[in-house]
Short mmCIF file of C-alpha atoms in Angstrom, two decimals:
data_model
loop_
_atom_site.label_atom_id
_atom_site.label_comp_id
_atom_site.label_asym_id
_atom_site.label_seq_id
_atom_site.Cartn_x
_atom_site.Cartn_y
_atom_site.Cartn_z
CA MET M 1 0.00 0.00 0.00
CA ILE M 2 2.85 2.37 0.79
CA LEU M 3 4.52 1.56 -2.52
CA TYR M 4 1.28 2.39 -4.30
CA VAL M 5 0.62 5.69 -2.52
CA ILE M 6 4.16 6.82 -3.32
CA SER M 7 4.31 5.51 -6.88
CA VAL M 8 0.86 6.32 -8.28
CA GLY M 9 1.70 10.00 -8.56
CA LEU M 10 4.78 9.13 -10.57
CA SER M 11 2.68 6.97 -12.89
CA VAL M 12 0.13 9.71 -13.54
CA THR M 13 2.65 12.54 -13.94
CA MET M 14 4.91 10.52 -16.23
CA GLY M 15 1.92 9.39 -18.26
CA LEU M 16 0.51 12.92 -18.45
CA MET M 17 3.66 14.99 -18.80
CA GLY M 18 5.99 12.49 -20.44
CA PHE M 19 8.67 13.59 -17.98
CA ILE M 20 11.17 11.01 -16.68
CA ASN M 21 11.21 12.04 -13.03
CA LEU M 22 13.74 9.81 -11.29
CA ALA M 23 13.68 12.23 -8.35
CA HIS M 24 10.18 11.21 -7.27
CA GLY M 25 11.63 9.48 -4.20
CA VAL M 26 12.96 12.86 -3.04
CA PHE M 27 9.38 13.96 -2.32
CA ALA M 28 8.73 10.79 -0.33
CA MET M 29 11.91 11.43 1.68
CA ALA M 30 10.82 15.03 2.25
CA GLY M 31 7.46 13.84 3.57
CA GLY M 32 9.17 11.64 6.13
CA TYR M 33 11.39 14.49 7.25
CA VAL M 34 8.44 16.88 7.53
CA LEU M 35 6.54 14.34 9.66
CA SER M 36 9.49 13.81 11.99
CA THR M 37 10.20 17.53 12.31
CA ALA M 38 6.56 18.42 12.91
CA MET M 39 6.19 15.82 15.65
CA ALA M 40 9.60 15.96 17.36
CA ARG M 41 10.40 19.66 17.12
CA LEU M 42 7.03 21.36 16.78
CA GLY M 43 5.04 19.01 18.98
CA MET M 44 2.28 18.41 16.42
CA PRO M 45 0.03 15.35 16.83
CA PHE M 46 0.44 12.53 14.32
CA PRO M 47 -2.65 13.30 12.14
CA VAL M 48 -1.69 16.99 11.83
CA ALA M 49 1.90 16.06 11.02
CA LEU M 50 0.66 13.76 8.23
CA LEU M 51 -1.40 16.60 6.78
CA MET M 52 1.61 18.90 7.02
CA ALA M 53 3.74 16.35 5.14
CA PHE M 54 1.26 16.36 2.24
CA ILE M 55 0.79 20.14 2.13
CA VAL M 56 4.46 21.12 2.53
CA VAL M 57 5.67 18.65 -0.11
CA ALA M 58 2.88 19.59 -2.54
CA LEU M 59 3.63 23.31 -2.21
CA GLY M 60 7.36 22.72 -2.51
CA SER M 61 6.82 20.66 -5.65
CA ILE M 62 4.86 23.53 -7.25
CA LEU M 63 7.89 25.76 -6.75
CA LEU M 64 10.21 23.17 -8.28
CA GLU M 65 7.80 22.53 -11.15
CA ARG M 66 7.53 26.22 -12.04
CA LEU M 67 11.25 26.99 -11.65
CA LEU M 68 12.88 23.80 -12.94
CA TYR M 69 10.68 21.01 -14.29
CA SER M 70 8.60 23.18 -16.63
CA ARG M 71 11.75 24.33 -18.43
CA LEU M 72 12.58 20.76 -19.43
CA TYR M 73 9.21 19.43 -20.62
CA THR M 74 10.35 19.57 -24.24
CA ALA M 75 13.90 18.42 -23.52
CA GLY M 76 15.16 14.97 -24.47
CA GLU M 77 15.01 11.94 -22.22
CA LEU M 78 18.73 12.06 -21.44
CA THR M 79 18.48 15.68 -20.29
CA GLN M 80 15.53 14.87 -18.03
CA VAL M 81 17.31 11.85 -16.55
CA LEU M 82 20.49 13.81 -15.86
CA PHE M 83 18.52 16.68 -14.33
CA THR M 84 16.51 14.48 -11.97
CA ILE M 85 19.58 12.47 -10.95
CA GLY M 86 21.33 15.76 -10.20
CA LEU M 87 18.29 16.81 -8.15
CA ILE M 88 18.58 13.58 -6.16
CA TYR M 89 22.25 14.21 -5.39
CA ALA M 90 21.54 17.80 -4.34
CA SER M 91 18.61 16.69 -2.15
CA VAL M 92 20.46 13.88 -0.38
CA ALA M 93 23.38 16.23 0.27
CA ILE M 94 21.04 18.77 1.88
CA ALA M 95 19.26 16.02 3.87
CA ARG M 96 22.57 14.66 5.13
CA MET M 97 23.76 18.12 6.13
CA VAL M 98 20.53 19.03 7.96
CA TYR M 99 19.46 15.70 9.48
CA GLY M 100 22.70 13.73 9.60
CA THR M 101 23.32 10.16 8.47
CA LEU M 102 20.92 8.33 10.78
CA ALA M 103 17.26 7.63 10.04
CA VAL M 104 14.93 10.16 11.67
CA PRO M 105 12.96 8.84 14.67
CA ILE M 106 9.21 8.35 14.31
CA VAL M 107 7.29 8.07 17.57
CA LEU M 108 3.85 6.64 16.92
CA PRO M 109 0.92 7.68 19.14
CA ASP M 110 -0.26 5.14 21.69
CA TYR M 111 -3.47 4.38 19.79
CA LEU M 112 -1.42 3.08 16.83
CA LYS M 113 0.71 0.77 18.92
CA GLY M 114 -0.08 -2.76 20.01
CA GLN M 115 -2.09 -5.43 18.23
CA VAL M 116 -5.51 -5.80 16.62
CA HIS M 117 -7.21 -9.17 17.12
CA PHE M 118 -8.98 -10.32 13.95
CA LEU M 119 -10.04 -13.82 12.82
CA SER M 120 -8.08 -15.51 15.61
CA ARG M 121 -4.92 -13.67 14.63
CA ASP M 122 -3.10 -10.63 15.99
CA PHE M 123 -2.02 -7.91 13.57
CA PRO M 124 0.10 -4.81 14.31
CA THR M 125 -2.25 -1.87 14.80
CA TYR M 126 -0.13 0.52 12.75
CA ARG M 127 -0.01 -1.78 9.74
CA VAL M 128 -3.77 -2.22 9.86
CA PHE M 129 -4.08 1.56 9.98
CA LEU M 130 -1.77 1.87 6.95
CA ILE M 131 -3.89 -0.53 4.92
CA VAL M 132 -7.20 1.12 5.82
CA PHE M 133 -5.95 4.69 5.43
CA SER M 134 -4.25 3.90 2.13
CA MET M 135 -7.44 2.32 0.83
CA LEU M 136 -9.30 5.53 1.64
CA ILE M 137 -6.65 7.49 -0.28
CA ILE M 138 -6.99 5.13 -3.22
CA LEU M 139 -10.78 5.45 -3.27
CA GLY M 140 -10.51 9.24 -3.07
CA LEU M 141 -7.97 9.30 -5.89
CA TRP M 142 -10.12 7.02 -8.03
CA PHE M 143 -13.15 9.23 -7.45
CA GLY M 144 -11.14 12.36 -8.28
CA VAL M 145 -9.80 10.96 -11.54
CA GLU M 146 -12.88 9.07 -12.70
CA ARG M 147 -15.79 11.19 -11.44
CA THR M 148 -14.70 14.85 -11.44
CA ARG M 149 -14.12 17.52 -14.08
CA TRP M 150 -10.45 17.73 -13.12
CA GLY M 151 -10.13 13.97 -13.59
CA ALA M 152 -11.77 14.18 -17.01
CA MET M 153 -9.27 16.84 -18.07
CA VAL M 154 -6.37 14.73 -16.78
CA ARG M 155 -7.60 11.68 -18.69
CA ALA M 156 -8.10 13.77 -21.82
CA ALA M 157 -4.58 15.19 -21.58
CA VAL M 158 -3.13 11.71 -21.04
CA ASP M 159 -4.94 10.34 -24.08
CA ASN M 160 -4.25 13.28 -26.42
CA ARG M 161 -2.51 16.39 -25.11
CA ALA M 162 -2.81 18.35 -28.35
CA MET M 163 -6.55 17.72 -28.61
CA ALA M 164 -7.00 18.66 -24.94
CA GLN M 165 -5.29 21.99 -25.59
CA SER M 166 -7.41 22.59 -28.69
CA VAL M 167 -10.64 22.36 -26.68
CA GLY M 168 -9.45 24.94 -24.17
CA ILE M 169 -7.82 22.89 -21.39
CA ASN M 170 -4.96 24.84 -19.82
CA THR M 171 -2.46 22.00 -19.75
CA SER M 172 0.19 24.16 -18.07
CA VAL M 173 -1.96 24.65 -14.96
CA LEU M 174 -3.18 21.06 -15.21
CA PHE M 175 0.41 19.79 -15.25
CA MET M 176 1.28 21.92 -12.23
CA LEU M 177 -1.69 20.75 -10.16
CA THR M 178 -1.24 17.12 -11.16
CA PHE M 179 2.47 17.28 -10.38
CA ALA M 180 1.68 18.81 -6.98
CA LEU M 181 -0.88 16.09 -6.22
CA GLY M 182 1.50 13.30 -7.25
CA SER M 183 4.35 14.79 -5.25
CA GLY M 184 2.09 15.43 -2.25
CA LEU M 185 0.97 11.79 -2.33
CA ALA M 186 4.62 10.73 -2.45
CA GLY M 187 5.29 12.90 0.59
CA LEU M 188 2.28 11.45 2.37
CA GLY M 189 3.40 7.93 1.48
CA GLY M 190 6.90 8.61 2.74
CA ALA M 191 5.48 9.93 6.00
CA LEU M 192 3.03 7.05 6.41
CA GLY M 193 5.69 4.44 5.74
CA ALA M 194 8.48 6.06 7.76
CA ASP M 195 8.09 3.45 10.50
CA ILE M 196 8.48 0.65 7.93
CA LEU M 197 10.77 2.24 5.34
CA PRO M 198 13.13 4.34 7.52
CA VAL M 199 13.76 7.83 6.16
CA ASP M 200 17.39 8.80 5.86
CA TRP M 201 19.58 10.67 3.39
CA GLY M 202 19.88 7.68 1.04
CA TYR M 203 16.12 7.10 0.74
CA PRO M 204 15.67 8.34 -2.88
CA PHE M 205 18.38 6.01 -4.19
CA GLU M 206 17.61 3.05 -1.95
CA HIS M 207 13.97 2.71 -3.02
CA LEU M 208 14.14 4.18 -6.54
CA ALA M 209 14.18 0.77 -8.22
CA TYR M 210 10.95 -0.29 -6.48
CA PHE M 211 9.12 2.91 -7.41
CA LEU M 212 10.16 2.53 -11.05
CA ILE M 213 9.22 -1.16 -11.10
CA VAL M 214 5.72 -0.36 -9.80
CA VAL M 215 5.25 2.26 -12.52
CA ALA M 216 6.79 0.19 -15.32
CA VAL M 217 4.89 -3.00 -14.49
CA GLY M 218 1.60 -1.21 -13.77
CA GLY M 219 1.75 1.08 -16.81
CA LEU M 220 2.00 4.84 -17.22
CA GLY M 221 -1.11 6.96 -16.74
CA SER M 222 -3.00 4.16 -15.00
CA LEU M 223 -4.45 4.01 -11.48
CA ARG M 224 -5.23 0.33 -11.20
CA GLY M 225 -1.99 -0.79 -12.87
CA PRO M 226 0.37 0.52 -10.16
CA PHE M 227 -2.03 -0.82 -7.50
CA ILE M 228 -1.82 -4.36 -8.88
CA ALA M 229 1.93 -4.01 -9.42
CA ALA M 230 2.53 -2.67 -5.90
CA LEU M 231 0.58 -5.56 -4.36
CA LEU M 232 2.45 -8.11 -6.46
CA ILE M 233 5.85 -6.61 -5.72
CA GLY M 234 5.22 -6.02 -2.02
CA VAL M 235 3.93 -9.53 -1.39
CA ALA M 236 6.43 -11.25 -3.70
CA ASP M 237 9.41 -9.33 -2.31
CA THR M 238 8.56 -10.29 1.26
CA ALA M 239 7.79 -13.90 0.30
CA CYS M 240 11.00 -14.32 -1.70
CA LYS M 241 13.16 -12.88 1.06
CA TYR M 242 11.45 -15.19 3.55
CA TRP M 243 11.45 -18.41 1.52
CA VAL M 244 14.65 -17.99 -0.53
CA PRO M 245 16.72 -15.32 1.26
CA GLU M 246 19.85 -16.30 -0.64
CA PHE M 247 18.35 -14.76 -3.79
CA GLY M 248 17.31 -11.51 -2.09
CA ALA M 249 15.45 -9.26 -4.53
CA PHE M 250 16.78 -11.05 -7.61
CA LEU M 251 13.50 -12.85 -8.28
CA ILE M 252 11.63 -9.53 -8.26
CA TYR M 253 13.89 -8.13 -10.97
CA LEU M 254 13.65 -11.36 -12.96
CA THR M 255 9.84 -11.27 -12.78
CA THR M 256 9.84 -7.61 -13.80
CA MET M 257 11.95 -8.35 -16.87
CA GLY M 258 9.63 -11.21 -17.83
CA ILE M 259 6.48 -9.06 -17.51
CA LEU M 260 7.99 -6.21 -19.53
CA LEU M 261 9.15 -8.60 -22.27
CA TRP M 262 5.57 -9.90 -22.40
CA ARG M 263 3.87 -6.47 -22.13
CA PRO M 264 6.41 -3.68 -22.80
CA MET M 265 3.87 -0.94 -21.88
CA GLY M 266 3.03 -2.57 -18.55
CA LEU M 267 -0.03 -4.50 -17.41
CA PHE M 268 -2.46 -1.61 -17.86
CA GLY M 269 -0.37 0.96 -19.72
CA MET M 270 -1.48 2.87 -22.77
CA ARG M 271 -0.92 1.02 -26.02
CA ALA M 272 0.85 2.70 -28.90
#
């Protein structure tokens, strides 16, 4: 669920804007740092700190989109890749300088600690909360994209950007808002998963491969594709490391290569 919340924004923005944003993990890292700072230094309660993580990262992404990303929309793939890799290096350097080399501490509230008894089994309360809360986010995102005017414009721009512009859709503003939403979701996902995926200065590089696999396997511009891919990867990664630890994540990469050889555009990606 955390992989999906972080990665779905990357799928939509890459599918809409055609921008190879390898720095998407930077926004997830920023969300974790905002959560930790808001709780540890500002004394904010956990729900407020989560909201702050989304808002701060979304607003920060608007600034980056207007000042940097928008200048490279028409640039080649190599230029976009080099720019976003450079942005990762700059971000991790700043994170290391400000927060140090250790993962930031996340102190969960008492009501998210302990166990939940369900069907004769005990489950960690926080993980149950993550699943339920992420499902609510997914339902809200689906409703926004499938049942609102903004969602219709996004889908139109994904299908045919030139036609969307010809009927009066301001794709520049649409790109900015969509980029902010995707980045804000990444920040929220990074904050939500900080207790499971520790946030430190190497976060954008450490988890980049998983974010890209979710997007590539699920398909660009799709909502359900990354959801299916995130579930498959999350469950398979844990199972493989438990059953065949000597292979580590190798089987995940092997499976990814097989799926992309079978369906190069991903499971639910747009077909050429």
